Tab-separated table of C-alpha atoms (C1' of nucleotides) in Angstrom:
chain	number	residue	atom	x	y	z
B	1064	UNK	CA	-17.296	29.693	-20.506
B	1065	UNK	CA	-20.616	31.108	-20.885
B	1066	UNK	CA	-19.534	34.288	-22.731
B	1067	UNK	CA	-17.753	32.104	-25.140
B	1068	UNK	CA	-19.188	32.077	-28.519
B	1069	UNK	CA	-19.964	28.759	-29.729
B	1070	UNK	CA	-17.942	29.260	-32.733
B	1071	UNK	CA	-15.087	30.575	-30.856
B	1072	UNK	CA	-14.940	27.807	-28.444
B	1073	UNK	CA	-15.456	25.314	-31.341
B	1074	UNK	CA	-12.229	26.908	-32.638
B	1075	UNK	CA	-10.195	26.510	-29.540
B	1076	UNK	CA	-11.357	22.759	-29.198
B	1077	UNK	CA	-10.559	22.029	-32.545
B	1078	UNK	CA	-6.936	23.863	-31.739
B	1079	UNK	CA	-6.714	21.061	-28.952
B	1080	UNK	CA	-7.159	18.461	-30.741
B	1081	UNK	CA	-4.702	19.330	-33.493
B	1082	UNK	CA	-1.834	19.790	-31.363
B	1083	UNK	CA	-1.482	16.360	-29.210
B	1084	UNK	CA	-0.152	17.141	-25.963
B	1085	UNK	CA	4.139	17.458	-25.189
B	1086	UNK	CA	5.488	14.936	-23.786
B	1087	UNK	CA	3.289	12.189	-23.305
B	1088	UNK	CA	4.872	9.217	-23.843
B	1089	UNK	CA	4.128	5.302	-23.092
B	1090	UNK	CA	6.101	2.446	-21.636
B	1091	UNK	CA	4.981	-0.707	-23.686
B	1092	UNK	CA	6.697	-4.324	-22.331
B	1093	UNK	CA	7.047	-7.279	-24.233
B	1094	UNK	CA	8.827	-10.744	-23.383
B	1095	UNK	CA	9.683	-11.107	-27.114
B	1096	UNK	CA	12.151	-7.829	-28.908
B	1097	UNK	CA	11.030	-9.212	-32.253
B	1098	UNK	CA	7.712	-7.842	-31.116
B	1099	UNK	CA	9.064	-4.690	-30.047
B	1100	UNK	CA	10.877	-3.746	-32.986
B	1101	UNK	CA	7.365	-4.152	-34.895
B	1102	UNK	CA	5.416	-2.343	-31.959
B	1103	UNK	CA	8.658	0.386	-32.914
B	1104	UNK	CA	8.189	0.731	-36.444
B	1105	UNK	CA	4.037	0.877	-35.811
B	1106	UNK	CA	5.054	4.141	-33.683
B	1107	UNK	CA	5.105	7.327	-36.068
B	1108	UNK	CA	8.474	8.122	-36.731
B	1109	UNK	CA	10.848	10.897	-35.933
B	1110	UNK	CA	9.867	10.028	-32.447
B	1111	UNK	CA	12.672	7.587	-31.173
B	1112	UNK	CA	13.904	10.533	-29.095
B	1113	UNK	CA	14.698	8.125	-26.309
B	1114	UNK	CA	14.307	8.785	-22.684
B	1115	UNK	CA	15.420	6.907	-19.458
B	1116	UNK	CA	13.338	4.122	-18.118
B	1117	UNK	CA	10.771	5.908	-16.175
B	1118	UNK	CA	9.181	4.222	-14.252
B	1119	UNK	CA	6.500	6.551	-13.961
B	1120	UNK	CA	4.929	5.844	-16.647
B	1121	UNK	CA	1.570	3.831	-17.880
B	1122	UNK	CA	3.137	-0.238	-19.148
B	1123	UNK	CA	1.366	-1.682	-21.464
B	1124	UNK	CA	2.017	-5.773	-21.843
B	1125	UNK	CA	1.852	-7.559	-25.092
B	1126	UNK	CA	1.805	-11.109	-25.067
B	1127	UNK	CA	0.526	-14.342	-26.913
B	1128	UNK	CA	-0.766	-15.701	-24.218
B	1129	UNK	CA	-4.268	-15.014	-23.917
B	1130	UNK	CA	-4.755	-16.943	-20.736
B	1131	UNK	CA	-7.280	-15.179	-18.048
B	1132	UNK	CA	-5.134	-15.493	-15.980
B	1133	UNK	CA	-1.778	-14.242	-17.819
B	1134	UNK	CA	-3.772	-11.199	-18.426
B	1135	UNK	CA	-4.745	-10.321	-14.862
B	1136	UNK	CA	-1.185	-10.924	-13.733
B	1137	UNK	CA	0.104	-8.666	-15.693
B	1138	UNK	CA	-2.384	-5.904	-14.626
B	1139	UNK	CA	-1.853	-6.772	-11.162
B	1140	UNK	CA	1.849	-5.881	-11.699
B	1141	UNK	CA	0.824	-2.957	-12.843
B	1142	UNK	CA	0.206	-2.881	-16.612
B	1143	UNK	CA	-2.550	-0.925	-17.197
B	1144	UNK	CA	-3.236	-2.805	-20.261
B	1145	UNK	CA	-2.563	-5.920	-22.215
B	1146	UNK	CA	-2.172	-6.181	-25.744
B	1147	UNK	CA	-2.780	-9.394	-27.459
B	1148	UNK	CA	-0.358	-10.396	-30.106
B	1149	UNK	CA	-0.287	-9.657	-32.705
B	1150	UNK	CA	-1.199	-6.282	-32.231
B	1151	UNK	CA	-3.429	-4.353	-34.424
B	1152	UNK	CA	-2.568	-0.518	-35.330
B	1153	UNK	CA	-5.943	0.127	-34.359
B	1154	UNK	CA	-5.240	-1.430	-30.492
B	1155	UNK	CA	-2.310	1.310	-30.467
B	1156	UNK	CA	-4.813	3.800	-31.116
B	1157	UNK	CA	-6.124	3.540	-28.264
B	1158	UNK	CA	-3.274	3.687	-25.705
B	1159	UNK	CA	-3.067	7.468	-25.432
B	1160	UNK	CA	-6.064	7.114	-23.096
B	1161	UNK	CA	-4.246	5.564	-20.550
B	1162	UNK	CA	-1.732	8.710	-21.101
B	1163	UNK	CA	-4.268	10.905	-20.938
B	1164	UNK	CA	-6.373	9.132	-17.755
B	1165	UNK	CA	-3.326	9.209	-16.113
B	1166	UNK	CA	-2.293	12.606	-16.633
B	1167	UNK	CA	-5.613	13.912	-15.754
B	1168	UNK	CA	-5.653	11.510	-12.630
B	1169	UNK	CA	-2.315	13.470	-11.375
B	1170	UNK	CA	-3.404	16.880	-12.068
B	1171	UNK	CA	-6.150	16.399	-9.580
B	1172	UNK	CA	-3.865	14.666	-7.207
B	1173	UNK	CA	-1.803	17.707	-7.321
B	1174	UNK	CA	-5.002	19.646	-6.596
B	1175	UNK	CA	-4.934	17.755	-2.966
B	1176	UNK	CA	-2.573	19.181	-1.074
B	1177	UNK	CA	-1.442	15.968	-0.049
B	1178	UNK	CA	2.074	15.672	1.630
B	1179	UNK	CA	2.466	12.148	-0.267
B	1180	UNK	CA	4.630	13.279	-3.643
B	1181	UNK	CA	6.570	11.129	-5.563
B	1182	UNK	CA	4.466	8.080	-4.599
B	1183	UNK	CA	2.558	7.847	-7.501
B	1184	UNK	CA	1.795	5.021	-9.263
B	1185	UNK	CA	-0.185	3.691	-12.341
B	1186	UNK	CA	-4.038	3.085	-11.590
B	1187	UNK	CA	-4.848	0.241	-13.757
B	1188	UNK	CA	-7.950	0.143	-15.240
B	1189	UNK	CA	-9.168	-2.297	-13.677
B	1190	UNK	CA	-8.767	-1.401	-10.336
B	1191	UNK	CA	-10.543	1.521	-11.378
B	1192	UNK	CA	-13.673	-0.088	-12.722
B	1193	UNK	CA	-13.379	-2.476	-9.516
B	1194	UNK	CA	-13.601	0.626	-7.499
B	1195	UNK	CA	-16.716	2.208	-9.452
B	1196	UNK	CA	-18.138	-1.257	-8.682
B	1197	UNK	CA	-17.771	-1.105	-5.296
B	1198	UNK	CA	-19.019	2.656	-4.921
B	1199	UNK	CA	-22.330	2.341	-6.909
B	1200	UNK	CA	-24.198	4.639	-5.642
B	1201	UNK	CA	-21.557	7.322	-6.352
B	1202	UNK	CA	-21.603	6.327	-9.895
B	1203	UNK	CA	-23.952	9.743	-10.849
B	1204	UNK	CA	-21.348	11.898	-9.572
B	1205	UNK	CA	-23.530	13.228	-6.944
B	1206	UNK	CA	-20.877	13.675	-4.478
B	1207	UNK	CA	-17.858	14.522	-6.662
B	1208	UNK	CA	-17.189	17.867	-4.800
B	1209	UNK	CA	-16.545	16.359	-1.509
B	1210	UNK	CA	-14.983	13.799	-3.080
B	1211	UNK	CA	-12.362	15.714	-5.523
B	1212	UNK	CA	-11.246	18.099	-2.931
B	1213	UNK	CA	-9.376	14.678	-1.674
B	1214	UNK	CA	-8.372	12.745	-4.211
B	1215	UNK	CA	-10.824	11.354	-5.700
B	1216	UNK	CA	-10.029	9.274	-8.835
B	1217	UNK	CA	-6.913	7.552	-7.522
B	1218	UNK	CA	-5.846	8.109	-4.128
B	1219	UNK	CA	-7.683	5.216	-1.859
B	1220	UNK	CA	-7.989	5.396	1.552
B	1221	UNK	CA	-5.246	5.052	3.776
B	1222	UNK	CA	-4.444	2.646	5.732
B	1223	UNK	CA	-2.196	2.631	8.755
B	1224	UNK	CA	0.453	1.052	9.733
B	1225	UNK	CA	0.769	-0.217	12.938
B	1226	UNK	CA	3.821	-0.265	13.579
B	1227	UNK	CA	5.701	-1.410	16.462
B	1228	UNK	CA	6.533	2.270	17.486
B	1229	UNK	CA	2.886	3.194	16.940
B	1230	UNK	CA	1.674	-0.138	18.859
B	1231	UNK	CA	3.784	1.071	22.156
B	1232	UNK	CA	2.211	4.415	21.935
B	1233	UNK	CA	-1.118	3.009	21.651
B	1234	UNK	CA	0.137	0.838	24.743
B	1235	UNK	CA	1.574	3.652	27.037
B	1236	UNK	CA	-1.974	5.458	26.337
B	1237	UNK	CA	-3.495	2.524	27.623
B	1238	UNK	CA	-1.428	1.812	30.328
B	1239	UNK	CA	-1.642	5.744	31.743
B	1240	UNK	CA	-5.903	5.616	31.294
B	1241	UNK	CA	-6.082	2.155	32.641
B	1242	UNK	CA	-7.515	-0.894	30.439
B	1243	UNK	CA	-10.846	-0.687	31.767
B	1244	UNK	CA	-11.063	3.223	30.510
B	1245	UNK	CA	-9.407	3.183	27.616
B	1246	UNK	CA	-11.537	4.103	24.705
B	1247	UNK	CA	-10.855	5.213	21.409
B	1248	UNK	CA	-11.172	9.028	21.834
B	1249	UNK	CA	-8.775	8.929	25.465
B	1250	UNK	CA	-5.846	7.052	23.788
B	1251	UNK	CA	-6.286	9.199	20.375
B	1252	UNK	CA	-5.564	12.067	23.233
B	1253	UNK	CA	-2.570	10.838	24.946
B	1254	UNK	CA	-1.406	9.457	21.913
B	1255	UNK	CA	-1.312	12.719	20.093
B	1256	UNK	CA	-0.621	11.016	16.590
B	1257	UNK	CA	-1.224	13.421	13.385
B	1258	UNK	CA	-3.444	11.750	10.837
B	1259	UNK	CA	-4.953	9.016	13.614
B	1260	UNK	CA	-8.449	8.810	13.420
B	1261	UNK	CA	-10.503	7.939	16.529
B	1262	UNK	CA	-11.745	5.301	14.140
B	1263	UNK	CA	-7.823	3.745	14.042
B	1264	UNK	CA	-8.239	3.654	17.357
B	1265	UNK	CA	-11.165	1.888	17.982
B	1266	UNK	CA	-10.412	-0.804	15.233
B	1267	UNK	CA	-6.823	-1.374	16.648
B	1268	UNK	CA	-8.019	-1.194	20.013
B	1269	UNK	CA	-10.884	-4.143	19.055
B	1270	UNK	CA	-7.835	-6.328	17.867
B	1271	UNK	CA	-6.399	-5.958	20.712
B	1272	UNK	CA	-8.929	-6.425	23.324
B	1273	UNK	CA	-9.494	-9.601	21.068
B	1274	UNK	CA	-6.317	-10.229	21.729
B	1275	UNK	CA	-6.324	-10.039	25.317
B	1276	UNK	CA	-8.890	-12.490	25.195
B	1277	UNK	CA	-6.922	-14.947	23.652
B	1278	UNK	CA	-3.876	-14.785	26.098
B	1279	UNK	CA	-6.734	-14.702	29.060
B	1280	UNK	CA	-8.374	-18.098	27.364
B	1281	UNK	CA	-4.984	-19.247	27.037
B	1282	UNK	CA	-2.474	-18.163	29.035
B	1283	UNK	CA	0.113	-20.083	28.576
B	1284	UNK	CA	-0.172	-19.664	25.279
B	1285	UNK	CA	2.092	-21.084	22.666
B	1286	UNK	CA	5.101	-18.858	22.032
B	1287	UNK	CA	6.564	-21.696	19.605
B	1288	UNK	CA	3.994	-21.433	17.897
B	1289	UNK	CA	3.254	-17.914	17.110
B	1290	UNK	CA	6.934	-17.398	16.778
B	1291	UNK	CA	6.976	-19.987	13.655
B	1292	UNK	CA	3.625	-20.344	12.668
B	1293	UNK	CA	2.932	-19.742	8.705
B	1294	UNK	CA	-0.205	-17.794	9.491
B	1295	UNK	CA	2.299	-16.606	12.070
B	1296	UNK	CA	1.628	-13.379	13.183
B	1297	UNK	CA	-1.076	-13.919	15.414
B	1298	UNK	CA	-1.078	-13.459	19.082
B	1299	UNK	CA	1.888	-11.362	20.063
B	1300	UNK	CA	0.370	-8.298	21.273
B	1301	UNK	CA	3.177	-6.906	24.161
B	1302	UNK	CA	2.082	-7.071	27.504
B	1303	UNK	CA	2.440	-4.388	29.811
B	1304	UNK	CA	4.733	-5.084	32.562
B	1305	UNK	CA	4.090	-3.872	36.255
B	1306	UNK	CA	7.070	-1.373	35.829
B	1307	UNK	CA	5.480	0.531	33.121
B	1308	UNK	CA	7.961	-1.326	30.951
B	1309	UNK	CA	6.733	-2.793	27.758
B	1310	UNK	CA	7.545	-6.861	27.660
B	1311	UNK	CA	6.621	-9.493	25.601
B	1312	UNK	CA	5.573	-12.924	26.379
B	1313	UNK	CA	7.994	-14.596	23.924
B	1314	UNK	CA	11.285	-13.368	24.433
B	1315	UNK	CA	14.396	-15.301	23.702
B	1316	UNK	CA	16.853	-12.804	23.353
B	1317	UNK	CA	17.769	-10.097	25.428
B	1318	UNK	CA	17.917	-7.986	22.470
B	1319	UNK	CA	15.487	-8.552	20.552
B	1320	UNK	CA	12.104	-8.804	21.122
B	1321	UNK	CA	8.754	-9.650	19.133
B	1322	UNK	CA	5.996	-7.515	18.298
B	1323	UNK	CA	2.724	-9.025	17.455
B	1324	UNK	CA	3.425	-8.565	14.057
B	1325	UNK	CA	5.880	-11.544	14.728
B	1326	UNK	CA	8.942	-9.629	13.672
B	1327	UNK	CA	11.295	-8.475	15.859
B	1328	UNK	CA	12.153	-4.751	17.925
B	1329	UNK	CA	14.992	-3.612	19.903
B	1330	UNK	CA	13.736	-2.388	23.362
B	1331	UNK	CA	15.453	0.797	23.347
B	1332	UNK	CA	13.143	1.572	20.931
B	1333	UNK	CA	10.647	1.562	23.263
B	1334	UNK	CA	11.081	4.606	24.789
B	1335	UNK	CA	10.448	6.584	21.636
B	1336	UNK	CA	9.072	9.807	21.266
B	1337	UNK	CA	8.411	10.999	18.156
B	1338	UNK	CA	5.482	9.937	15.706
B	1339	UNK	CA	5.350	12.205	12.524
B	1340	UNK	CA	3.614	10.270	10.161
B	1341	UNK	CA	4.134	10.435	6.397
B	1342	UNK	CA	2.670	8.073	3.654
B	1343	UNK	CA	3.997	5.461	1.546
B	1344	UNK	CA	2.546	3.337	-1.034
B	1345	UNK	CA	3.016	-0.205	-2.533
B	1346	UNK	CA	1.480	-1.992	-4.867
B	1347	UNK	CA	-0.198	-4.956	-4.134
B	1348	UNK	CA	-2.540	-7.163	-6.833
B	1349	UNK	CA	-2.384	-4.079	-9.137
B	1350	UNK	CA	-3.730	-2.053	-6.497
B	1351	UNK	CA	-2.148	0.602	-4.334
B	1352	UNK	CA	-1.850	0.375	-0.726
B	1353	UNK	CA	-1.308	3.097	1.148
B	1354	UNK	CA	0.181	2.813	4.384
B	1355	UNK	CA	1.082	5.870	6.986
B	1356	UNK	CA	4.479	4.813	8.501
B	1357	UNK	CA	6.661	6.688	11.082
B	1358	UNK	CA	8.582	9.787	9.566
B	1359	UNK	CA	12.027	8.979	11.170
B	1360	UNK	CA	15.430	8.914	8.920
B	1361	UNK	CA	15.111	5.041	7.759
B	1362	UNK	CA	17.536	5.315	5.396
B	1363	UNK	CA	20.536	5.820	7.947
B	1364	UNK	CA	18.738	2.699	10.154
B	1365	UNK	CA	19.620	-0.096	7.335
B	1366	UNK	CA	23.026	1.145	6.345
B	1367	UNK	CA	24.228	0.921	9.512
B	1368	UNK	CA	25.000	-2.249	10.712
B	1369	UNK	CA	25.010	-1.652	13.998
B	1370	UNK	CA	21.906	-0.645	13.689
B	1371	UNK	CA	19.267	-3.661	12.381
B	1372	UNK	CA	17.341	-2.588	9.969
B	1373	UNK	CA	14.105	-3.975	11.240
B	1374	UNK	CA	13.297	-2.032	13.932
B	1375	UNK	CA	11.179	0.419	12.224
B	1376	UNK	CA	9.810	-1.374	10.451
B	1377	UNK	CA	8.800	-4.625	11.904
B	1378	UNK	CA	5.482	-3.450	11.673
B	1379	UNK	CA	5.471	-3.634	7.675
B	1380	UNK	CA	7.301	-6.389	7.121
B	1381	UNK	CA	5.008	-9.540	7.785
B	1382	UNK	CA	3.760	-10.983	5.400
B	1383	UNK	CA	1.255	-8.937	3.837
B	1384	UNK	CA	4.038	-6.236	3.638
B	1385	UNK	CA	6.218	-9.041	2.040
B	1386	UNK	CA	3.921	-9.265	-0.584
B	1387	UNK	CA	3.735	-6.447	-1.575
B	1388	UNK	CA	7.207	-6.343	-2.038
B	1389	UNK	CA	7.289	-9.550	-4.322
B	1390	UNK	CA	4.718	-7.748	-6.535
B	1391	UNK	CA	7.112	-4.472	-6.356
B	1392	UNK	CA	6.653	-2.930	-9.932
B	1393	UNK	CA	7.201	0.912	-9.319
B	1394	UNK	CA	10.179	3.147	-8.617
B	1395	UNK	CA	8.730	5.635	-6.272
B	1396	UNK	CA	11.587	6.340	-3.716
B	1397	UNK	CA	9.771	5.204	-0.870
B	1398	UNK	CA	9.101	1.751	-2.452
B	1399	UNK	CA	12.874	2.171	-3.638
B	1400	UNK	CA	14.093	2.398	0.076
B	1401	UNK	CA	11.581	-0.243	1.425
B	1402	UNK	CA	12.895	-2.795	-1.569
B	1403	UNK	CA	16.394	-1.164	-0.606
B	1404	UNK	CA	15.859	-2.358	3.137
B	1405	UNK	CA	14.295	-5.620	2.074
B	1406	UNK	CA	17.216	-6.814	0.025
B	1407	UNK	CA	19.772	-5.974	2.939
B	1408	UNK	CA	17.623	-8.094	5.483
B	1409	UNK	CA	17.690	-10.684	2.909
B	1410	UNK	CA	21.622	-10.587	3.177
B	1411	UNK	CA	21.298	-12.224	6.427
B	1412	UNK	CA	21.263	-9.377	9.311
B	1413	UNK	CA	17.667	-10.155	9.992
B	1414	UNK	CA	17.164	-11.478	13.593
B	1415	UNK	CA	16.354	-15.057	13.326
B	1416	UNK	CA	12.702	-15.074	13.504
B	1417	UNK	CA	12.261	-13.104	10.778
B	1418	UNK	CA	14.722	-14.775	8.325
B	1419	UNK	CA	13.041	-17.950	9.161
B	1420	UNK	CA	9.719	-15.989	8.777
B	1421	UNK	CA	11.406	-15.040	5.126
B	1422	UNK	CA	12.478	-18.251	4.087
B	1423	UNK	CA	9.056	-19.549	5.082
B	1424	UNK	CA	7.685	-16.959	2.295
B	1425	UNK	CA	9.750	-17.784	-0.012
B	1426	UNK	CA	9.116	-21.380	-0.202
B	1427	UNK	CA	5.180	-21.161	0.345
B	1428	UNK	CA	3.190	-21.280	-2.032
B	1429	UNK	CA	0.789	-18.731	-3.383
B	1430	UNK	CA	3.629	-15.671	-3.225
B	1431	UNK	CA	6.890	-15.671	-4.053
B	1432	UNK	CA	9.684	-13.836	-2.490
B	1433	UNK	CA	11.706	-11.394	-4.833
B	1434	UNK	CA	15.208	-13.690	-6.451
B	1435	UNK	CA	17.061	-11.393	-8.899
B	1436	UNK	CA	18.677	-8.018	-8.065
B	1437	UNK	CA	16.811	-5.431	-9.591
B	1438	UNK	CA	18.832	-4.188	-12.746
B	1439	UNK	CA	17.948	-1.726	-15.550
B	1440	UNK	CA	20.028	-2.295	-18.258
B	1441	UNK	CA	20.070	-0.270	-21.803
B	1442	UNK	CA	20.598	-2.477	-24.963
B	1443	UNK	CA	21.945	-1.552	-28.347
B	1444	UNK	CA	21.327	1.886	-29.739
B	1445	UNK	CA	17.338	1.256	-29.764
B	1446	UNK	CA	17.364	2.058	-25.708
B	1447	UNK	CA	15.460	-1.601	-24.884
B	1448	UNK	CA	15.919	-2.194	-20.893
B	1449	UNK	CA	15.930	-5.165	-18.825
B	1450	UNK	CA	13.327	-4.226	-16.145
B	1451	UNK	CA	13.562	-7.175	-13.507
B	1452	UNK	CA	9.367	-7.028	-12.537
B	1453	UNK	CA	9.389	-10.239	-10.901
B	1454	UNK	CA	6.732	-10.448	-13.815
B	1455	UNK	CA	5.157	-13.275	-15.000
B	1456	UNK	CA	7.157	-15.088	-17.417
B	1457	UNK	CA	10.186	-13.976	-17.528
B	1458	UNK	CA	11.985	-10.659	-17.847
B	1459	UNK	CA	10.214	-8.353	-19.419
B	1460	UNK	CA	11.874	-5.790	-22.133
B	1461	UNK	CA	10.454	-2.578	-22.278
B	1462	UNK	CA	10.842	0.381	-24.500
B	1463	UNK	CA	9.780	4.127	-23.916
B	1464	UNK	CA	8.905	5.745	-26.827
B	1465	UNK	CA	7.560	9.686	-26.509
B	1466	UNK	CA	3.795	9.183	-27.760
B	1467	UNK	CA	3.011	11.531	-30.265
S	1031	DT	C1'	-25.210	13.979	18.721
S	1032	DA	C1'	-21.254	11.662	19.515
S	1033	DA	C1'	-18.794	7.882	21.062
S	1034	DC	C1'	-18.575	3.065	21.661
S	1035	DG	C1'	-17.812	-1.555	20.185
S	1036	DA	C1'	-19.332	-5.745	17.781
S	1037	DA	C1'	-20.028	-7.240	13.336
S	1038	DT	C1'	-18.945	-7.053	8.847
S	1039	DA	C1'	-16.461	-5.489	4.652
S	1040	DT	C1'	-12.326	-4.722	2.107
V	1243	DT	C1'	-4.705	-11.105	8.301
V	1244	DA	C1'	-4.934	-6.231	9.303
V	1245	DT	C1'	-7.454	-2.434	9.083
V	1246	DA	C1'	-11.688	0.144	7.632
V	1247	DT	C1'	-16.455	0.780	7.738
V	1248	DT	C1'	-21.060	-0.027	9.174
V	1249	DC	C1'	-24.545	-0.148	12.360
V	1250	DG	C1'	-27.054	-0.877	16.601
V	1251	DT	C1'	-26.534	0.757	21.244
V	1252	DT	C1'	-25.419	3.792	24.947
DNA sequence: TAACGAATAT
DNA sequence: TATATTCGTT
């Protein structure tokens, strides 16, 4: 860079910004085709080379309706912009940036060695500038090195997931150091979990010790209760039996058992061993949450029907994780096998509690459960597709178009 | 200095 | 609500 002769470098720049970069190309959705065969012919021509619905891709919304609140529904589905109608040419100027931010914001997600490919998704605008809010003081810059090393720009922290198998390892640790001794750093030992933090410990290990409270307050507790409650979930931490078995307080059937996520586990589960962890991501409110869920074959576990689907995941699906399914709008495989498993346990092989828990969703109010089957359908020779995003009015058609 | 855990933030 | 982060204490 420094050798580079001004003119020289002015050259190459100016060689950049003559030839637009291959292959970008934009998603834009719109309730209303009228609009999208005007949005079409506003596109240069010669470009109609059509491509399958990617889902990978940054959506743009149009609509009339310039409600607030229209507008940050449609971001928290994962539009990273909104276009008022009718559009101006000069609005559609502007859309390569969220081509370009994104591209750039992959590039130095590839640069982090993460493990996580192929769980990508769109980071809205918004959620960026929410996240520059939040971070103030890193607003200079001052610490990008640390920071770009791991993923900077879109990757958020990671949360994990809890799940039931990870609960009953964090249990067994307890129950071999002894509940008086157990501290964060002894069960992140015996647990011997890649990717726990002593600091996932110790939170996890608060709730719980709050939760022993509650039982010890109330011992008799109300299983009813927690079994059925709407805020639900609370309160059904296991309880370690004499025997070194793991048992429950509320247990109806023989077979099936709840966590204190409120869903339900098989007890031969309990016994489990292994606890490679891998990452997923959904998004929820136009924002990406990143869980770290067991690595075992899921896929197998819901297509068999002998074999309930809900055992690994019991953890996940309460109701935040429920949520985040109704505001599903990417087609990263992981979210494709979650929203795979979802829709079977919606078929009715759900152990009771949960389908009640379900039902209970669906009917509350603030979110709603997912209705339609997902479809992707092309129409006419202009490749428009039906694109089921539980979205805010109705269905949404989209087109791709490679951006010039 | 590191771990803990309660309080607080997200 | 669940989990992360902060912060005073040990």
């Amino acid at each position: 860079m420094a050798g580079m002769g001004g003119h020289q470098r002015q050259m190459m720049e100016d060689a950049a910004e003559d030839k637009f970069p291959e292959g970008l190309r934009v998603l834009a959705v719109d309730d209303d085709r009228v609009c999208l065969k005007v949005l079409e012919a506003l596109l240069p021509e010669g470009l109609r080379e059509l491509i399958g619905l990617e889902m990978d891709l940054p959506v743009i919304m149009l609509s009339v309706d310039c409600d607030k609140k229209a507008v940050m529904k449609g971001i928290n589905y994962g539009a990273c912009d909104y276009l008022m109608k009718p559009v101006q040419t000069n609005e559609l100027k502007n859309i390569w940036q969220h081509v370009e931010s994104r591209r750039r914001s992959q590039s130095i997600s590839h640069m982090s060695r993460d493990n996580d490919d192929g769980q990508r998704v769109h980071t809205g605008t918004l959620a960026k500038s929410k996240d520059s809010k939040s971070k103030s003081n890193d607003e200079d810059g001052s610490n990008e090195n640390k920071e770009s090393t791991h993923a900077s720009t879109t990757q958020k922290k990671m949360r994990v997931a809890w799940t039931t198998e990870l609960h009953n390892k964090f249990l067994e640790a307890i129950y071999q150091i002894g509940l008086e001794k157990a501290a964060p750093n002894k069960i992140l030992e015996l647990m011997n979990v890649d990717c726990l933090t002593r600091h996932n410990i110790a939170s996890h290990l608060q709730k719980y010790r709050l939760y022993l409270n509650r039982v010890k307050s109330n011992p008799l507790g109300d299983a009813r209760e927690r079994q059925n409650s709407s805020m639900g979930n609370q309160g059904n931490f296991m309880h370690n039996h004499e025997h070194g078995r793991w048992h429950v307080s509320s247990c109806s059937n023989p077979s099936w058992i709840p966590n204190y996520f409120g869903a339900t586990s098989q007890l031969g589960q309990l016994t489990d061993n292994q606890s490679n962890l891998c990452m997923g991501s959904l998004i929820h409110g136009g924002r990406m949450s990143r869980y770290l869920v067991p690595n075992t074959p899921d896929a197998r576990r819901f297509a068999d029907p002998e074999d309930p689907p809900i055992s690994l995941y019991n953890g996940i699906l309460d109701d935040i994780m429920l949520d985040e399914f109704s505001s599903y709008s990417s087609g990263t495989s992981y979210v494709d096998s979650m929203r795979g498993m979802f829709m079977e346990t919606s078929k009715g092989k759900t152990p009771s509690n949960l389908r009640s828990h379900l039902t209970n969703t669906s009917g509350g109010g603030g979110s709603s459960a997912p209705t339609n089957e997902y479809q992707v359908q092309p129409l006419e020779s202009i490749k428009h597709y039906h694109t089921h995003m539980n979205a805010p009015s109705t269905q949404m058609l989209g087109i791709v178009v490679p951006f010039f």
